[in-house]
Structure formats: C-alpha cells, structure tokens
Coordinates of C-alpha atoms in Angstrom, one line a residue:
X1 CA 4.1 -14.6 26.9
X2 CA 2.6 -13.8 23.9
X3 CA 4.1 -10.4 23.7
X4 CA 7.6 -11.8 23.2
X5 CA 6.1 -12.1 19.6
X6 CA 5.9 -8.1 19.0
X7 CA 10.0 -8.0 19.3
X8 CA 10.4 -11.2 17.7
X9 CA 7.9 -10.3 14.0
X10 CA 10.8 -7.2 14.2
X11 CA 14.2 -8.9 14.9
X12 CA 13.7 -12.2 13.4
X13 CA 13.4 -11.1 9.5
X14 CA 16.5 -8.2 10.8
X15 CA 18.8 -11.0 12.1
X16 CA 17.6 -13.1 9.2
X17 CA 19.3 -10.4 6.3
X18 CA 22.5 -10.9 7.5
X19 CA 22.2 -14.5 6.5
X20 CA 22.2 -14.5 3.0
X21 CA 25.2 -12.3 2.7
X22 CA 27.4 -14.1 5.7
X23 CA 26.4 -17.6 3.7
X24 CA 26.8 -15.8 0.2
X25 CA 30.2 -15.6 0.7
X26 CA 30.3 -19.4 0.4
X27 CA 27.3 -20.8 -0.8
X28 CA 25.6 -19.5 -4.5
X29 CA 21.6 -19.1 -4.5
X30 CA 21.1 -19.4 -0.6
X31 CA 19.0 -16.0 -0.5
X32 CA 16.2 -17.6 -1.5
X33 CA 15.7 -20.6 1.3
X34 CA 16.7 -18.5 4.1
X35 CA 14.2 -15.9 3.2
X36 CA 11.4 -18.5 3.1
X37 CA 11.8 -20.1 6.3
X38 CA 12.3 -16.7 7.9
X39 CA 8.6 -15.9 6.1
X40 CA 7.0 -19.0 7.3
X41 CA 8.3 -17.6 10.8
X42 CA 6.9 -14.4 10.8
X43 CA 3.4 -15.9 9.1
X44 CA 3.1 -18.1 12.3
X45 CA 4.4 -15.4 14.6
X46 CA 1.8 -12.8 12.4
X47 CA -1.2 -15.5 13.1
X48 CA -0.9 -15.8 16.6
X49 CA -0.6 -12.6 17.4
X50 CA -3.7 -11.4 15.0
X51 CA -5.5 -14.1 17.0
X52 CA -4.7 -12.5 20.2
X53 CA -5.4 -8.9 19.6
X54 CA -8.7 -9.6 17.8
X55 CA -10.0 -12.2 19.8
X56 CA -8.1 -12.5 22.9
X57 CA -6.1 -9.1 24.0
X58 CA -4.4 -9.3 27.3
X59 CA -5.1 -5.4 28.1
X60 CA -7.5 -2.7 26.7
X61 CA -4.9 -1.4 24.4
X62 CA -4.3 -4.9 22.9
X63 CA -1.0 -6.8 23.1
X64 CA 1.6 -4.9 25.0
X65 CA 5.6 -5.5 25.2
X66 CA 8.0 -3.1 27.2
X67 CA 11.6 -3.2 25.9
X68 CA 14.2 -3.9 28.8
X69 CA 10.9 -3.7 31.5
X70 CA 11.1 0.0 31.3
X71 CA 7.7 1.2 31.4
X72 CA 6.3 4.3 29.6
X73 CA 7.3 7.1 29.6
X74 CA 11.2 6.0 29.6
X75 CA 10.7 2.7 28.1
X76 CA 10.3 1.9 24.6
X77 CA 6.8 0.0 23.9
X78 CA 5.7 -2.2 20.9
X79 CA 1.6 -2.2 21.2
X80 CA -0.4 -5.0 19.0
X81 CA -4.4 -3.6 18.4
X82 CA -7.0 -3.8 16.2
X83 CA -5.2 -1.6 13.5
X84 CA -1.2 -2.6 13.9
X85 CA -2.6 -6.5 14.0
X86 CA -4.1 -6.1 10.6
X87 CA -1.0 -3.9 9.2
X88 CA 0.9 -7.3 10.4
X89 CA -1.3 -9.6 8.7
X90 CA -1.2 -7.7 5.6
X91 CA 2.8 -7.3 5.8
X92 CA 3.1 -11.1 6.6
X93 CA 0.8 -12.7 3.4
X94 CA 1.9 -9.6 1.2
X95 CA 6.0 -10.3 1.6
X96 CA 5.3 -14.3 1.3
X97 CA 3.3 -13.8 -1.6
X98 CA 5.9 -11.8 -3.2
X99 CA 8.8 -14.5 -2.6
X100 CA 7.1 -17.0 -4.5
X101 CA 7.0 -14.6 -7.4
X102 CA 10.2 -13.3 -7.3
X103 CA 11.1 -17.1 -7.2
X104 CA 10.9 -17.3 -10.9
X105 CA 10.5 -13.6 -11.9
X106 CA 13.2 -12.5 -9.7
X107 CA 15.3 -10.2 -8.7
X108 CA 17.3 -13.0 -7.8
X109 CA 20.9 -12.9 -5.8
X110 CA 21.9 -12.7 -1.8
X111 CA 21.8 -9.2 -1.8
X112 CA 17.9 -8.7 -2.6
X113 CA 17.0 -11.1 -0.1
X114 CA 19.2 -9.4 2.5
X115 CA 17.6 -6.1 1.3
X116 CA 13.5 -7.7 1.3
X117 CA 14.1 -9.6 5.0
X118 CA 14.6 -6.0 5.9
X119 CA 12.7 -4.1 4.3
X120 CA 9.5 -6.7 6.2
X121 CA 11.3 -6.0 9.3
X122 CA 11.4 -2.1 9.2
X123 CA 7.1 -2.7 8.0
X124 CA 6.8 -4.5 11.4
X125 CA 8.7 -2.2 13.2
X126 CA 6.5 0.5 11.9
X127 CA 3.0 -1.4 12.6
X128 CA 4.0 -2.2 16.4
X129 CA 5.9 0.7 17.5
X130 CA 4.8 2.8 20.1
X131 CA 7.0 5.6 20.2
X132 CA 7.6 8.7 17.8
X133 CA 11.2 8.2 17.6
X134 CA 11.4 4.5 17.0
X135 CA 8.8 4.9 14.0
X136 CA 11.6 7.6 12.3
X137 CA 14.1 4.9 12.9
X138 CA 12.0 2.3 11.1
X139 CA 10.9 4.3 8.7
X140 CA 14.5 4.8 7.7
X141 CA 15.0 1.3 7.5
X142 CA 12.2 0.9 4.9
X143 CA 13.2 3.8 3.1
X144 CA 16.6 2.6 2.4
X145 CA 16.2 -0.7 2.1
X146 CA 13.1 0.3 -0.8
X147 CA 15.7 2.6 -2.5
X148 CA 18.0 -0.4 -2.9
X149 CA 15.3 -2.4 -4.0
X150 CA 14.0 -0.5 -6.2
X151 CA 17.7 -0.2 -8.5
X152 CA 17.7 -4.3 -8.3
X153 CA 18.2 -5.0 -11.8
X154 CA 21.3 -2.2 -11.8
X155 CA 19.5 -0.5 -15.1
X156 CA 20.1 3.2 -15.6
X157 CA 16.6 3.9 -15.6
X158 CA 16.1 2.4 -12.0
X159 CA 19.0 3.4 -10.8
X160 CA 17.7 6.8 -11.8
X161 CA 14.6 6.5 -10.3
X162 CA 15.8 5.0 -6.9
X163 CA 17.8 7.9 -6.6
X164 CA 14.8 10.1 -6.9
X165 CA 12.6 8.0 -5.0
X166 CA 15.9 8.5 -1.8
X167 CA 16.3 12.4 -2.2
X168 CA 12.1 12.7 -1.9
X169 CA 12.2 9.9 0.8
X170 CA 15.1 11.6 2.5
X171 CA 13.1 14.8 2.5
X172 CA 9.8 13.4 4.2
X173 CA 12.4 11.8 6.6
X174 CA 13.6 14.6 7.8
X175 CA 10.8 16.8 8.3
X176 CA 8.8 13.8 9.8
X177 CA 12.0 14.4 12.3
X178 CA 11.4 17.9 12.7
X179 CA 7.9 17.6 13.3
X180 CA 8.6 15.0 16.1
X181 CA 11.5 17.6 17.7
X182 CA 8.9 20.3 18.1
X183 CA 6.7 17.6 19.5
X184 CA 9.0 16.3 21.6
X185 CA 9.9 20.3 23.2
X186 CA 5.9 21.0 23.7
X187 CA 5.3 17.7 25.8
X188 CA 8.9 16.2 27.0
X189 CA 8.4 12.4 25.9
X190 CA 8.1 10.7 22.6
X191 CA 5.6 7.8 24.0
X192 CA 2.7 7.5 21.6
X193 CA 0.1 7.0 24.8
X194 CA 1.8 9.2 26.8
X195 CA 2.1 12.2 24.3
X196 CA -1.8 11.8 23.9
X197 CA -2.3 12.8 27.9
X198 CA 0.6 15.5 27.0
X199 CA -0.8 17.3 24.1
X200 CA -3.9 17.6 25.7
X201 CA -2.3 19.6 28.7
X202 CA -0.2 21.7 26.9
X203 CA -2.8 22.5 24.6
X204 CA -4.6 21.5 21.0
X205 CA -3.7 25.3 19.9
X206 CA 0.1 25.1 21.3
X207 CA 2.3 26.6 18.3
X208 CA 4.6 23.8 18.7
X209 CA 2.4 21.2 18.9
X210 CA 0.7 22.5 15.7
X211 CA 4.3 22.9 13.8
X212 CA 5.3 19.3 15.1
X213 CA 2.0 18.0 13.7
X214 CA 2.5 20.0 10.2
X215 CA 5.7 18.9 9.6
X216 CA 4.8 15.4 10.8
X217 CA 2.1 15.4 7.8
X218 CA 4.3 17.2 4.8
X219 CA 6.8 14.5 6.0
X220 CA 4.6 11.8 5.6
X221 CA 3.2 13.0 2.6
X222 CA 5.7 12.8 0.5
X223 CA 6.4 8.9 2.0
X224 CA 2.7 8.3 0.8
X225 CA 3.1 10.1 -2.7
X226 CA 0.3 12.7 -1.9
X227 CA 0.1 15.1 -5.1
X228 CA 2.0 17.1 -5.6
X229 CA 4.4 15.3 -3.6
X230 CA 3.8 12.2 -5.3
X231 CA 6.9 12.5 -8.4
X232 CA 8.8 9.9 -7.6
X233 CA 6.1 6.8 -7.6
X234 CA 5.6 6.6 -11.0
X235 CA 9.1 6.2 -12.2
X236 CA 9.8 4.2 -8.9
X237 CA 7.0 1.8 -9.6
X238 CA 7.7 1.6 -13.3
X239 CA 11.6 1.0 -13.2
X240 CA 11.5 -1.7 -10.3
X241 CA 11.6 -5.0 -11.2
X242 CA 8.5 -6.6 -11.2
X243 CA 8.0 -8.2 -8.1
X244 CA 9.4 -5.2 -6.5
X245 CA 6.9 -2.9 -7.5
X246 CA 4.6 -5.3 -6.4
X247 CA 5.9 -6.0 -2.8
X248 CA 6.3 -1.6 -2.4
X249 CA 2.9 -1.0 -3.8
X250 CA 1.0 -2.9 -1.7
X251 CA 3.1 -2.4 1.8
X252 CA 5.3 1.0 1.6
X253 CA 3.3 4.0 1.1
X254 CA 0.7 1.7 2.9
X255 CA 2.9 1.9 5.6
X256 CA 3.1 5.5 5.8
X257 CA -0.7 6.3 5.5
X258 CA -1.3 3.6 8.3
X259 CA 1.7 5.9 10.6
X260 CA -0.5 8.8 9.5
X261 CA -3.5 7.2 10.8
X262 CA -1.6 6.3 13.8
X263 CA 0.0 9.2 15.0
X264 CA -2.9 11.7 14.3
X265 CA -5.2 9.2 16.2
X266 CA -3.4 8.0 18.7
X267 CA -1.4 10.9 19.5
X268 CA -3.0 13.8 18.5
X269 CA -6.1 12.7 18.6
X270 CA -9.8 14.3 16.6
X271 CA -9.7 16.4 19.7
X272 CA -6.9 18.2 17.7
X273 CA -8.8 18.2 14.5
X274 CA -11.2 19.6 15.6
X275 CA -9.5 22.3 17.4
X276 CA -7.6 23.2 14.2
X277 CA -9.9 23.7 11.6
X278 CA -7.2 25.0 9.2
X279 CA -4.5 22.3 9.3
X280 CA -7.8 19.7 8.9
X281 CA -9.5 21.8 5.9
X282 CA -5.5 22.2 4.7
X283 CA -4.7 18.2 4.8
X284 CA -8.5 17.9 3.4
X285 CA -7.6 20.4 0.5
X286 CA -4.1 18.3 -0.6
X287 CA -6.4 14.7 -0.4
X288 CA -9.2 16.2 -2.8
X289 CA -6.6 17.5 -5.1
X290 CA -4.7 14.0 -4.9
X291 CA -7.9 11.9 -5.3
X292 CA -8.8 14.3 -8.5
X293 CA -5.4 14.7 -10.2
X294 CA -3.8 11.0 -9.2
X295 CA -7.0 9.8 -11.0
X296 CA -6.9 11.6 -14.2
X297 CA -3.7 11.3 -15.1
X298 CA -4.0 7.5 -14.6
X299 CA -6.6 7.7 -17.7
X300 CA -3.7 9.9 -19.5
X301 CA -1.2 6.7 -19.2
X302 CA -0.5 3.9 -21.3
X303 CA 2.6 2.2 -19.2
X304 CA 0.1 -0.3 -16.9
X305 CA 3.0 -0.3 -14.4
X306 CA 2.4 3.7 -14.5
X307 CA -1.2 4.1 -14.6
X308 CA -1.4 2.1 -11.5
X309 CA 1.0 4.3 -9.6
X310 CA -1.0 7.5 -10.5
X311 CA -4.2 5.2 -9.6
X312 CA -2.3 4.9 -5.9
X313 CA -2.1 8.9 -5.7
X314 CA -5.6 8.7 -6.1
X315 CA -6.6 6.1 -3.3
X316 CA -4.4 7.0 -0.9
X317 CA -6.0 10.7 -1.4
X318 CA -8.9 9.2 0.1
X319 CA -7.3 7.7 2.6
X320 CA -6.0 10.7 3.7
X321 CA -9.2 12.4 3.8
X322 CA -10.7 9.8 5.9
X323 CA -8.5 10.2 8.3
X324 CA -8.5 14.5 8.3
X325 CA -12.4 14.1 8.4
X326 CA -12.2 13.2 12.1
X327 CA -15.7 11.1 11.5
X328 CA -15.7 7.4 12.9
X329 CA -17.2 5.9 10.2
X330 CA -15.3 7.5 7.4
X331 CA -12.0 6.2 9.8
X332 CA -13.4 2.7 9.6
X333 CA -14.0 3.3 5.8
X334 CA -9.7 4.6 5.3
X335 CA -8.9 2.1 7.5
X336 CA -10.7 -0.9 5.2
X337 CA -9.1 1.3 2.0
X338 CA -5.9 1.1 3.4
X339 CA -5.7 -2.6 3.7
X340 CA -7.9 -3.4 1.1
X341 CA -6.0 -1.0 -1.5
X342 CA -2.7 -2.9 -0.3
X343 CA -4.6 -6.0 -1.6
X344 CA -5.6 -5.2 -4.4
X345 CA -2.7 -3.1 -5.4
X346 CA 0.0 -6.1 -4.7
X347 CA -2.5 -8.3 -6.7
X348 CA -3.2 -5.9 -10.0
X349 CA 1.3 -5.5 -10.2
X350 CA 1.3 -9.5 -10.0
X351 CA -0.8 -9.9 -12.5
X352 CA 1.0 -6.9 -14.5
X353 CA 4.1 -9.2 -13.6
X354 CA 2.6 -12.2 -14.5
X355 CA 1.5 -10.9 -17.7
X356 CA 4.9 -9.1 -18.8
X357 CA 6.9 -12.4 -17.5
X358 CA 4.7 -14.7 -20.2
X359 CA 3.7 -12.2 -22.6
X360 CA 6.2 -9.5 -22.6
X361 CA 3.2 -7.2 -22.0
X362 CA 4.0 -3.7 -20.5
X363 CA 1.8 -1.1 -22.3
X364 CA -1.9 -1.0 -22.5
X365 CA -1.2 -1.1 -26.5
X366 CA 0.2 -4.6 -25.8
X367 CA -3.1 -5.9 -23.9
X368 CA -4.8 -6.6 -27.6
X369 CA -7.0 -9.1 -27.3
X370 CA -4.6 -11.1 -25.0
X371 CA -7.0 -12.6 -23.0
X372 CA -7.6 -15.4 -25.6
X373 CA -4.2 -16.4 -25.1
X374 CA -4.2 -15.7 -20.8
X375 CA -7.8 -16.3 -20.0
X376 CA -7.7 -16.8 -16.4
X377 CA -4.6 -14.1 -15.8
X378 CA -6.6 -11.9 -17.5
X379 CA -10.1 -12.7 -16.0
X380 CA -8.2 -12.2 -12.4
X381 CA -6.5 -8.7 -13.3
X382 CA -9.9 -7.3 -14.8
X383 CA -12.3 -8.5 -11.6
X384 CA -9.3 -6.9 -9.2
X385 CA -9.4 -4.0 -11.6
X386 CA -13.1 -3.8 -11.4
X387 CA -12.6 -4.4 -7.2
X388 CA -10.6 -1.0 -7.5
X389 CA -13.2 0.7 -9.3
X390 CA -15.3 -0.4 -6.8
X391 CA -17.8 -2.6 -8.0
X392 CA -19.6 -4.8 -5.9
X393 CA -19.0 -7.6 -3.9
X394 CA -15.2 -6.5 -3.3
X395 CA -13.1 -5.0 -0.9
X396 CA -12.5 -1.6 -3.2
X397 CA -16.8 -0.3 -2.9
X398 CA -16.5 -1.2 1.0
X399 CA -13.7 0.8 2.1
X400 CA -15.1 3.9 -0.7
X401 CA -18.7 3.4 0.8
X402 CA -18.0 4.4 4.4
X403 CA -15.6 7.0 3.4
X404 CA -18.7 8.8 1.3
X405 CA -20.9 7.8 3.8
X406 CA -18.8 9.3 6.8
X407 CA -17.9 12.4 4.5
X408 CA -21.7 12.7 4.0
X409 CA -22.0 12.2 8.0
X410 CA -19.6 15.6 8.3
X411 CA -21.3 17.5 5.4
X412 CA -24.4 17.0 7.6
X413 CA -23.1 18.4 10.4
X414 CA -22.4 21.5 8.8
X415 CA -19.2 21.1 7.3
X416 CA -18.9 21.9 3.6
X417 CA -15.7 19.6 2.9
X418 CA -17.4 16.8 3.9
X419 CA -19.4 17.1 0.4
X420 CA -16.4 18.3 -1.1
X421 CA -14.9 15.0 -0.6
X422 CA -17.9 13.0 -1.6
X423 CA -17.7 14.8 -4.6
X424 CA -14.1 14.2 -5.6
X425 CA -14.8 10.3 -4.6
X426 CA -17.1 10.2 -7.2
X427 CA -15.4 11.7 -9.8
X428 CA -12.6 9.7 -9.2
X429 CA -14.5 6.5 -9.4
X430 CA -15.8 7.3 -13.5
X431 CA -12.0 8.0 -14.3
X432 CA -11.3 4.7 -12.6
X433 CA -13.6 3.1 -14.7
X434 CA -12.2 4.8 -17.6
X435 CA -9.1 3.4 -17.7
X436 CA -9.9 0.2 -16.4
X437 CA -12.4 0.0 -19.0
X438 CA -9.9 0.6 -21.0
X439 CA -8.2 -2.5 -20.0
X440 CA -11.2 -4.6 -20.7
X441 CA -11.6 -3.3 -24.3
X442 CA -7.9 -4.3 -25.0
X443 CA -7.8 -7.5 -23.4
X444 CA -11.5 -8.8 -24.9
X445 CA -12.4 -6.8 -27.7
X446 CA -9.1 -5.3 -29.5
X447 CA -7.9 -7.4 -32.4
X448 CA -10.7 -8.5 -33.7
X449 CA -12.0 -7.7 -37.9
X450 CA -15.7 -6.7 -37.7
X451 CA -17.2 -7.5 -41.1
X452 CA -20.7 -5.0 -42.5
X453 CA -22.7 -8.2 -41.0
X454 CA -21.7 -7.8 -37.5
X455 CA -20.1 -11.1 -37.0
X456 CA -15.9 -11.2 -36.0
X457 CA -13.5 -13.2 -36.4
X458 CA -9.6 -13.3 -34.7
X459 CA -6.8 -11.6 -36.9
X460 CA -4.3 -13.7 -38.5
X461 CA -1.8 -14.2 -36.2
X462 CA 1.0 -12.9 -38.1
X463 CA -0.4 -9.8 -36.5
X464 CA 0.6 -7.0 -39.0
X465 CA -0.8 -3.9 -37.9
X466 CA -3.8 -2.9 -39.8
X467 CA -5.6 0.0 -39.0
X468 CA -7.6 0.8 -42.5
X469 CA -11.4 0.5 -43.4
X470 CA -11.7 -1.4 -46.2
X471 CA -14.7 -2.6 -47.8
X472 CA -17.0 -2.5 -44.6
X473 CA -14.8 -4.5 -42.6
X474 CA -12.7 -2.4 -39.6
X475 CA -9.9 -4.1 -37.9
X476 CA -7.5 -2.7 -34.8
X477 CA -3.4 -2.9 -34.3
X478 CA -2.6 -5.9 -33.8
X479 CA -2.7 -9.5 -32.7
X480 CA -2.7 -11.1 -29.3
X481 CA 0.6 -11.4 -28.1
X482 CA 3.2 -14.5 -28.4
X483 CA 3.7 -16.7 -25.1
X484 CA 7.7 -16.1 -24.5
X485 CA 7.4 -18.3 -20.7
X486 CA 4.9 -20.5 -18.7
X487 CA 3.1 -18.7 -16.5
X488 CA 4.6 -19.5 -13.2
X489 CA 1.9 -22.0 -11.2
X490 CA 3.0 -20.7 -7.7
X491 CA 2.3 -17.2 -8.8
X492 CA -0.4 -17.6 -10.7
X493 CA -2.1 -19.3 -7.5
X494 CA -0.9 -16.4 -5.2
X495 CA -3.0 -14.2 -7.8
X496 CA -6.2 -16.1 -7.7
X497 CA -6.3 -16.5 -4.0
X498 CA -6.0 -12.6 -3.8
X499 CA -8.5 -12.2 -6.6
X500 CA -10.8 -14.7 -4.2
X501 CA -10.2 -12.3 -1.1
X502 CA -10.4 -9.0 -2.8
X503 CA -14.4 -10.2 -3.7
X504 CA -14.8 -12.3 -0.5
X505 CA -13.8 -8.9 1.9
X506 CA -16.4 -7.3 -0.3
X507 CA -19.1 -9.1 2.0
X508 CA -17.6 -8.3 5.1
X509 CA -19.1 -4.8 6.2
X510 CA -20.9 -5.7 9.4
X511 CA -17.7 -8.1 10.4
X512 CA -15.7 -5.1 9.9
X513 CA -17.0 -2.5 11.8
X514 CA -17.1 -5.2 14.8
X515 CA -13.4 -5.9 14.3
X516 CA -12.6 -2.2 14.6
X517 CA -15.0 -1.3 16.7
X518 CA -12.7 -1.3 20.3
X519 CA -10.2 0.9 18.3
X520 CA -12.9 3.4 16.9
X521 CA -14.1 2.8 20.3
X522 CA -11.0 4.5 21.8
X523 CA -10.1 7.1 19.5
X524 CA -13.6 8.7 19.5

C-alpha cells in the first residue's frame, strides 16, 4: 500500500493550510505547531517512499498510484522514480529546514503558514504528477502561493516585486498551457507515459507537437528565470523576507527545471531532440547565454541576497543545457546540479539570513572582516560558497563535472555546441570564483591596518571609515560589524548539517550514477 503515500505527501500539507487560518480565528501563534507536525508527516511519508523507489520499487516505473482506479489514459496517475523520489526528499528536508528558521527569523502569523503548507504541497504535486494538465494545476498552486510569500512582510518594495514576480509567473503559466493544448490536439491525452507512445506515432516533426513543446519551454523558462527571462528573481529574492528567499531558492525554480527535465524526457523524449536539431541548438543557445550573463552580472552586485539570484540564472543555465544536450551523462550531471544547487542555494540564503538576523549584514560592503565576530557562520557560508564554485569534495564540481564531461561526449560526436557549452561552463566557474572570492576577502581580510613591516593588526572598533595612506600603513572601510541578536542555535545547526552534506555528496559520484542509473536507463 505504499502508494497511498503519493496522494497523501500532496493532500496532507493542502488540508493542513486550512488549519492555521480555521484555528487563527481563535487561537494567536498556532501557525507555527500545526505546520511542524504536518512537516514531520510529510518527512516520514518523504522517507518511506524514497526508500521504496530506490531500493524497493513495486513496478519498472517506480511507485505507481491511479486516482479513483482509473487507469491511464483516463485516469489521473502520481508516479514515484528515481528522479520525483529525490525532488521529494529534497522538498521534504528543504521546507523543515526552513520552519526552524522562520521560527525566530520569521515571517511569522497564520497566514504564512497557510501560504508555506501550500506552497510544499503544490512542490509534491509537481514531483509526483503524471499528467500534463495536473502539473499546470500545481504549478499554479506554487506560483500563487510564492507570490504571496514573497510580499510577507507587506513592504512596498516586496509587494512591488511579488507583483512582478505574478505578471512573469502568470505569463510562463499560460504559455506552459498553450503548449500542453497543442499537445494535447496532436496526440488526444494528457498522460505523461501515454503521450510518449503518442508523439512517437504522430510524429517527432509534427508542427503541433513542435509548437506544444516550444511553448512548453518559453513557459517554463520564465518559471526557472532563464535570461533574459530571468527579471523578476533578483528583486523577488532580494525583497522576500529572509527565510522566504531561502525556502524559493532552493525548491521553486528547482521545481520548474526538474518539470523541464520531466516532460522533455518522459514525454518527448531525446528521440525528439534529436529529430529537431533547431529547437535543441535554440534551447542550447538561451542556456549558454544564461550561464554567461547570470554569471557576470553576479560579479557586478553587491546586495548578497542579489548576487546569489543572478548566480541561480547561471546554474540553472546549465541545467538547462544538460538537459537540451540529449547525452546520458550530461542528464545525470543536471540532474545531480539540480538537487545539489537546491542544496546549496537554500544553505548560502540561510547563512545570508543568519548573518543579516545577527549582524544586520546585507551587502558585500558589510562582510568586513566579520568573520572574527561569526567564525563558524562565516566558515559554513564560504565552504558552500566554495561548493558552488565547484571545488572539490562537494556536491557543486560533481553535478559541473558530468555536465562538461557529457557536453565533451556530444562535441565528440560531432556536435559543435557540445564544446560551446563546455566553454561557457568554464567561464562561468572563474566569475564564480570572482565574486565568491570576493566574499572571502571581506569576511577574512577586509578591516585590517597593514603597517610598512607587513604585520596587521584589527581596527579599533569604533570603526570610522578610513580609507587614506598614511605613513606606510593602508587601512580598509570599516570595522567588523556589531552583534544586534544571538544567532539562532536551531538554524545555525540546520546550516552546518547542509554545509556537512553539500561536501559529503561531493564523494558520491559512482553512488550516483547507480541511483539513476534505471531512470537513464529508460529514457535512453
């Protein structure tokens, strides 16, 4: 019976946001405690069914529920593999991590809680649906529960910015919808498993079946933030409270590039790619651009909360690409990205959090020399910043390695894009380390006098900004910044043990290819 969990990870954190506003009307604070058993629910739901798929599937697809008993292609179907078990394990430890941050960081009230039991219940829905039509449905439900999120703190400025984020997100919506309507009139069902048999009879060079597949891509481009669809991250990611922007980060434009993944594989299939060599070199063209751009103007920042959302144009540019490349193992390399960037992004905006809740720290100006007073905050966000870079052992170099290596793998084959995207990779890795080098300097090495003998010594901490040379001796802005709050110890936890598993995955490249392996299996 263990596919009476699929419907339950969805309907369990649904039901669950009508609590806090039912019991809000006559109990204060009582968001909090029904969003945290609902979490522990959907983390022991999350565990057994990862367990099953991975180690124990029931069918060759993986875990398989039929709504109602209706069997495809009438019935709706909610399908557990490889891929949609780790999306559900990533959802699951992301949204728990988040509540014990936005314990003490908030957004607090019944209404958030309402709006983040959602929101995790639209992210299931997406992981585990099989069927076109469903996925627009709970794709909605994350887009309008993010939008509401987003404006939490009811400032001006993220008020302004969640109504950005909605008319984009409204946009990518609706052509997403478009795309599965021309779908839907080539092949006459909206089954993901059925629609693959479908396309394939109707034809990989059908007009409609290339439309619905274009407009399914601009649609979920601008849900992912590709450039130059990418204008309403930045101000979406930097005018959320912090926990928000933490929680959206890691899981919603994750989401989308994982329903990219999905849809082109499952449905389509890399018979399609291959038979359309323009919409591939096309989608190939916007992911180099994005990896290029998103990076460099992440060096041109100086808003942390901002730099990081150009830095997710970037990576989910290459995410893109690995998927467009229609090579197994640069799949298996977008597929570790796109978990292991969820990671490490939820884990750099919790330290950013962490650091702005304490410190009052928002701009890279405000990092000076802070990690004497934050030693092991800082240490945690420079090795995940270093992770994202991709320096070895962490999760960032393996998913990057088997993307070049698979572009490579296509370049060989006679494909010049292939090196094209190795290319761009690379590039984007030294602006990476630009501005997380960046980082380093301010956190370690800003705000310290150097005298003509070499040796330093801290500024006084009245921290007047100096910025002459006078008499041999050069000194920066200013001094570390003043502790305002304790550092939460729940939090700070949540961001070592991510810190921990960001280097840990890092070893795991051989275990990874043999958890994936029955899904590469079937899509190639």
């Amino acid at each position: 019976m263990i596919d009476l969990l699929l419907p339950a990870l969805i309907v369990v954190p649904i039901v669950a946001a009508t609590m806090p506003i039912a019991f809000g009307l006559r109990y204060d604070d009582v968001g909090w405690p029904i969003a945290a058993v609902t979490i522990l629910f959907v983390l022991a739901m999350a565990g057994a069914v990862v367990r099953t798929a991975f180690l124990d599937p029931p069918s060759s697809i993986g875990i398989v529920h039929e709504l109602g008993g209706w069997q495809r292609p009438y019935g709706i179907e909610l399908i557990a593999d490889e891929l949609s078990a780790a999306m559900v394990a990533l959802i699951a430890i992301v949204s728990a991590a988040t509540l014990v941050f936005s314990r003490v960081a908030g957004p607090r009230g019944n209404a958030f809680y309402a709006a983040y039991l959602l929101l995790v219940g639209g992210l299931m829905g997406m992981a585990l649906t099989g069927d076109l039509f469903n996925l627009f449905v709970f794709l909605e439900i994350v887009g309008l529960t993010t939008y509401a999120l987003v404006a939490a703190d009811r400032s001006g400025a993220s008020a302004y910015a969640s109504i950005k984020y909605l008319i984009v997100g409204t946009v990518g919506a609706s052509l997403y919808l478009v795309g599965v309507g021309y779908t839907f009139l080539a092949t006459g069902t909206l089954n993901m498993l059925d629609l693959q048999a479908s396309i394939a009879a109707v034809g990989y060079g059908d007009p409609l079946v290339q439309a619905g597949y274009a407009f399914i891509v601009v649609g979920f481009g601008l849900k992912i933030a590709l450039f130059p669809l990418h204008v309403w991250q930045p101000d979406a990611y930097q005018r959320a409270p912090d926990a928000v922007t933490a929680l959206i980060s890691a899981l919603v434009s994750t989401a989308a590039a994982y329903a990219l993944l999905r849809v082109t594989y499952t449905v389509f299939t890399v018979e399609f790619l291959a038979e359309n060599p323009v919409i591939t070199n096309g989608i190939l063209l916007v992911a180099g651009t994005s990896i290029l751009l998103g990076s460099a103007l992440a060096v041109m920042q100086s808003d942390l909360k901002r730099l990081f959302a150009y830095s997710s144009v970037a990576q989910f540019g290459m995410i893109v690409a690995a998927i467009a490349l229609g090579n197994e193992t640069a799949l298996l390399g977008g597929i570790i990205h796109l978990l292991g960037h969820g990671l490490l992004k939820f884990g750099l905006f919790l330290a950013i959090g962490l650091l702005a809740y304490g410190y009052d720290v928002h701009r890279i100006h405000d990092l000076a020399s802070l990690a004497r007073r934050a030693p092991y905050v800082s240490g945690a966000f420079v090795v995940l910043g270093l992770a994202l870079v991709g320096i070895p052992p962490s999760v960032g170099l393996l998913g990057k390695w088997y993307i070049v290596l698979g572009a490579v793998e296509v370049a060989g084959s006679g494909d010049p894009a292939g090196l094209a995207i190795a290319v761009v990779m690379l590039l984007s890795t030294l602006f990476t380390l630009a501005y997380v080098a960046r980082i380093v300097e301010r956190l370690y090495f800003a705000g310290l006098e150097v005298d003509s003998g070499g040796s330093s010594s801290p500024l006084a901490t009245s921290g007047a900004p100096t910025s002459a040379t006078d008499g041999g001796r050069a000194s920066v802005e200013r001094s570390p910044a003043s502790q305002i709050r304790e550092i939460p110890t729940g939090a700070f936890v949540v961001l070592v043990a991510v810190t921990l598993t960001a280097v840990v995955l890092g070893f795991a490249g051989f275990t990874a290819y043999d958890l994936f392996e029955p899904f590469l299996g079937r899509m190639f």
